[in-house]
C-alpha atoms as one frame of an Amber mdcrd trajectory, in Angstrom:
protein
 -23.019 137.051 -49.076 -21.877 133.683 -50.285 -24.428 130.959 -50.686 -25.044
 127.693 -52.452 -26.903 128.533 -55.641 -29.212 125.525 -55.120 -30.712 127.009
 -52.015 -33.701 129.316 -52.045 -33.148 133.027 -51.991 -33.527 134.463 -48.493
 -32.642 131.242 -46.654 -29.658 132.790 -44.804 -31.797 135.771 -43.788 -34.575
 133.412 -42.520 -32.077 131.331 -40.514 -30.587 134.514 -38.840 -34.025 135.909
 -37.950 -35.170 132.566 -36.487 -31.913 132.163 -34.568 -32.314 135.647 -33.071
 -35.941 134.873 -32.171 -34.785 131.707 -30.415 -32.011 133.558 -28.591 -34.407
 136.222 -27.480 -36.759 133.645 -26.092 -33.850 132.211 -24.098 -33.133 135.505
 -22.542 -30.234 136.720 -24.809 -30.609 140.389 -25.322 -27.855 141.159 -27.835
 -26.120 139.270 -30.664 -23.388 140.298 -33.066 -23.963 139.376 -36.727 -20.381
 139.839 -37.978 -17.832 142.458 -38.575 -18.203 144.771 -41.556 -14.628 145.984
 -41.761 -14.075 149.457 -43.226 -17.803 150.011 -43.793 -17.703 153.501 -42.168
 -14.704 154.481 -44.292 -16.560 153.405 -47.467 -19.716 155.319 -46.637 -18.575
 158.410 -44.609 -14.871 159.137 -44.693 -14.343 162.279 -42.428 -10.954 163.549
 -43.554  -8.227 163.310 -46.193  -6.569 160.295 -44.520  -9.879 158.398 -44.360
 -10.603 159.262 -47.961  -7.208 157.686 -48.781  -8.050 154.570 -46.847 -11.435
 154.463 -48.538  -9.612 154.187 -51.930  -7.580 151.275 -50.628 -10.771 149.650
 -49.257 -12.505 150.024 -52.645  -9.560 148.289 -54.318  -9.780 145.447 -51.735
 -13.546 145.223 -51.920 -13.752 142.554 -54.651 -11.554 140.219 -52.597 -13.106
 140.749 -49.131 -16.696 141.609 -50.003 -16.737 144.710 -47.821 -19.708 146.410
 -49.433 -21.929 143.326 -49.766 -21.301 142.397 -46.166 -22.265 145.834 -45.082
 -25.469 145.734 -47.156 -26.353 142.255 -45.841 -25.934 143.500 -42.294 -27.960
 146.674 -42.985 -31.064 144.619 -43.723 -31.363 143.822 -40.010 -31.310 147.434
 -38.901 -28.415 146.858 -36.509 -26.833 149.172 -33.954 -23.422 149.858 -35.609
 -20.586 149.645 -32.927 -17.038 150.446 -34.135 -14.239 147.902 -33.484 -10.598
 148.888 -33.334  -7.437 146.966 -33.716  -4.572 148.358 -31.588  -1.189 146.815
 -31.876   2.178 147.862 -30.531   5.251 146.449 -32.200   6.671 145.736 -35.645
   4.908 146.024 -38.973   5.263 142.244 -39.418   3.548 141.631 -36.058   0.776
 144.058 -37.023   0.243 142.232 -40.254   0.091 138.842 -38.541  -2.402 140.271
 -35.999  -4.473 141.767 -38.707  -4.612 138.431 -40.647  -5.504 136.618 -37.427
  -8.382 139.116 -36.824  -9.628 138.707 -40.388  -9.476 134.903 -40.048 -11.393
 135.019 -36.748 -14.045 137.177 -38.410 -14.385 134.687 -41.326 -12.978 137.052
 -43.939  -9.808 134.955 -44.700  -9.787 131.340 -45.828  -6.093 130.753 -45.125
  -6.320 130.544 -41.375  -4.389 132.294 -38.634  -0.590 132.820 -38.827   1.172
 129.934 -37.273   4.377 129.940 -35.230   6.777 127.059 -35.069   5.833 124.582
 -32.374   7.623 125.088 -29.061   8.636 122.238 -26.829   7.387 122.413 -23.351
   9.271 120.817 -20.427   6.912 118.555 -18.564   7.712 117.541 -15.062   6.418
 114.143 -14.079   5.754 113.316 -10.439   8.127 110.915  -8.652
Protein backbone atom coordinates (compact mmCIF):
# COMPACT_ATOMS: atom_id res chain seq x y z
CA UNK A 1 0.00 0.00 0.00
CA UNK A 2 1.48 3.35 -0.99
CA UNK A 3 1.99 5.91 1.73
CA UNK A 4 4.00 9.00 2.49
CA UNK A 5 7.10 7.86 4.36
CA UNK A 6 6.70 10.80 6.74
CA UNK A 7 3.44 9.45 8.17
CA UNK A 8 3.28 7.09 11.13
CA UNK A 9 2.98 3.39 10.37
CA UNK A 10 -0.66 2.25 10.60
CA UNK A 11 -2.22 5.63 9.83
CA UNK A 12 -4.10 4.34 6.78
CA UNK A 13 -5.41 1.38 8.78
CA UNK A 14 -6.58 3.67 11.60
CA UNK A 15 -8.36 5.98 9.14
CA UNK A 16 -10.18 3.07 7.52
CA UNK A 17 -11.24 1.61 10.89
CA UNK A 18 -12.50 4.99 12.12
CA UNK A 19 -14.32 5.62 8.84
CA UNK A 20 -16.05 2.24 9.03
CA UNK A 21 -17.02 2.96 12.66
CA UNK A 22 -18.57 6.30 11.68
CA UNK A 23 -20.39 4.74 8.74
CA UNK A 24 -21.74 2.01 11.02
CA UNK A 25 -22.99 4.64 13.47
CA UNK A 26 -24.76 6.33 10.53
CA UNK A 27 -26.57 3.09 9.68
CA UNK A 28 -24.36 1.96 6.78
CA UNK A 29 -24.13 -1.83 7.01
CA UNK A 30 -21.62 -2.64 4.29
CA UNK A 31 -18.61 -0.97 2.67
CA UNK A 32 -16.22 -2.00 -0.07
CA UNK A 33 -12.55 -1.39 0.64
CA UNK A 34 -11.26 -1.82 -2.88
CA UNK A 35 -10.74 -4.34 -5.62
CA UNK A 36 -7.95 -6.91 -5.20
CA UNK A 37 -7.78 -7.99 -8.83
CA UNK A 38 -6.59 -11.53 -9.52
CA UNK A 39 -6.12 -12.32 -5.81
CA UNK A 40 -8.00 -15.62 -6.10
CA UNK A 41 -5.88 -16.64 -9.07
CA UNK A 42 -2.72 -15.84 -7.14
CA UNK A 43 -3.77 -17.87 -4.09
CA UNK A 44 -5.98 -20.70 -5.34
CA UNK A 45 -5.93 -21.37 -9.08
CA UNK A 46 -8.34 -24.22 -9.82
CA UNK A 47 -7.24 -25.51 -13.21
CA UNK A 48 -4.52 -25.31 -15.88
CA UNK A 49 -5.94 -22.13 -17.44
CA UNK A 50 -6.03 -20.37 -14.06
CA UNK A 51 -2.47 -21.51 -13.29
CA UNK A 52 -1.42 -19.95 -16.61
CA UNK A 53 -3.24 -16.71 -15.68
CA UNK A 54 -1.56 -16.84 -12.27
CA UNK A 55 1.85 -16.75 -13.97
CA UNK A 56 0.79 -13.65 -15.91
CA UNK A 57 -0.52 -12.04 -12.71
CA UNK A 58 2.80 -12.78 -10.98
CA UNK A 59 4.65 -11.00 -13.80
CA UNK A 60 2.32 -8.00 -13.50
CA UNK A 61 2.41 -7.96 -9.69
CA UNK A 62 5.34 -5.52 -9.32
CA UNK A 63 3.51 -2.98 -11.50
CA UNK A 64 0.00 -3.32 -10.03
CA UNK A 65 0.73 -4.35 -6.42
CA UNK A 66 -1.72 -7.26 -6.59
CA UNK A 67 -0.29 -9.19 -3.65
CA UNK A 68 0.28 -6.22 -1.33
CA UNK A 69 -3.26 -4.98 -1.96
CA UNK A 70 -4.61 -8.44 -1.13
CA UNK A 71 -2.59 -8.55 2.09
CA UNK A 72 -3.73 -5.06 3.07
CA UNK A 73 -7.38 -6.01 2.58
CA UNK A 74 -6.96 -9.30 4.45
CA UNK A 75 -6.05 -7.41 7.65
CA UNK A 76 -9.68 -6.30 7.93
CA UNK A 77 -11.12 -9.85 7.69
CA UNK A 78 -13.37 -9.01 4.74
CA UNK A 79 -16.04 -11.06 3.07
CA UNK A 80 -14.48 -11.69 -0.35
CA UNK A 81 -16.94 -11.19 -3.21
CA UNK A 82 -15.78 -11.91 -6.77
CA UNK A 83 -16.21 -9.29 -9.47
CA UNK A 84 -16.34 -10.11 -13.15
CA UNK A 85 -15.76 -8.04 -16.26
CA UNK A 86 -17.86 -9.20 -19.19
CA UNK A 87 -17.45 -7.59 -22.56
CA UNK A 88 -18.79 -8.38 -25.99
CA UNK A 89 -16.91 -6.90 -28.89
CA UNK A 90 -13.41 -6.48 -30.26
CA UNK A 91 -10.15 -7.07 -28.41
CA UNK A 92 -9.40 -3.34 -28.64
CA UNK A 93 -12.73 -2.53 -26.97
CA UNK A 94 -12.04 -5.10 -24.26
CA UNK A 95 -8.64 -3.54 -23.63
CA UNK A 96 -10.16 -0.06 -23.33
CA UNK A 97 -12.86 -1.39 -21.00
CA UNK A 98 -10.27 -3.17 -18.84
CA UNK A 99 -8.15 -0.03 -18.60
CA UNK A 100 -11.20 2.04 -17.64
CA UNK A 101 -12.06 -0.50 -14.93
CA UNK A 102 -8.47 -0.41 -13.62
CA UNK A 103 -8.58 3.39 -13.57
CA UNK A 104 -11.92 3.38 -11.74
CA UNK A 105 -10.46 1.06 -9.10
CA UNK A 106 -7.40 3.30 -8.66
CA UNK A 107 -4.89 0.83 -10.12
CA UNK A 108 -3.93 2.96 -13.13
CA UNK A 109 -2.55 6.48 -13.03
CA UNK A 110 -3.17 7.26 -16.70
CA UNK A 111 -6.92 7.78 -16.54
CA UNK A 112 -9.71 6.29 -18.58
CA UNK A 113 -9.43 5.87 -22.35
CA UNK A 114 -10.72 8.97 -24.10
CA UNK A 115 -12.71 9.22 -27.28
CA UNK A 116 -12.61 12.19 -29.62
CA UNK A 117 -15.14 14.82 -28.62
CA UNK A 118 -18.40 14.65 -30.52
CA UNK A 119 -20.37 17.73 -31.43
CA UNK A 120 -23.93 17.73 -30.26
CA UNK A 121 -26.62 19.63 -32.13
CA UNK A 122 -28.36 21.93 -29.68
CA UNK A 123 -31.78 23.24 -30.55
CA UNK A 124 -32.56 26.60 -29.06
CA UNK A 125 -36.13 27.68 -28.50
CA UNK A 126 -37.67 30.32 -30.80
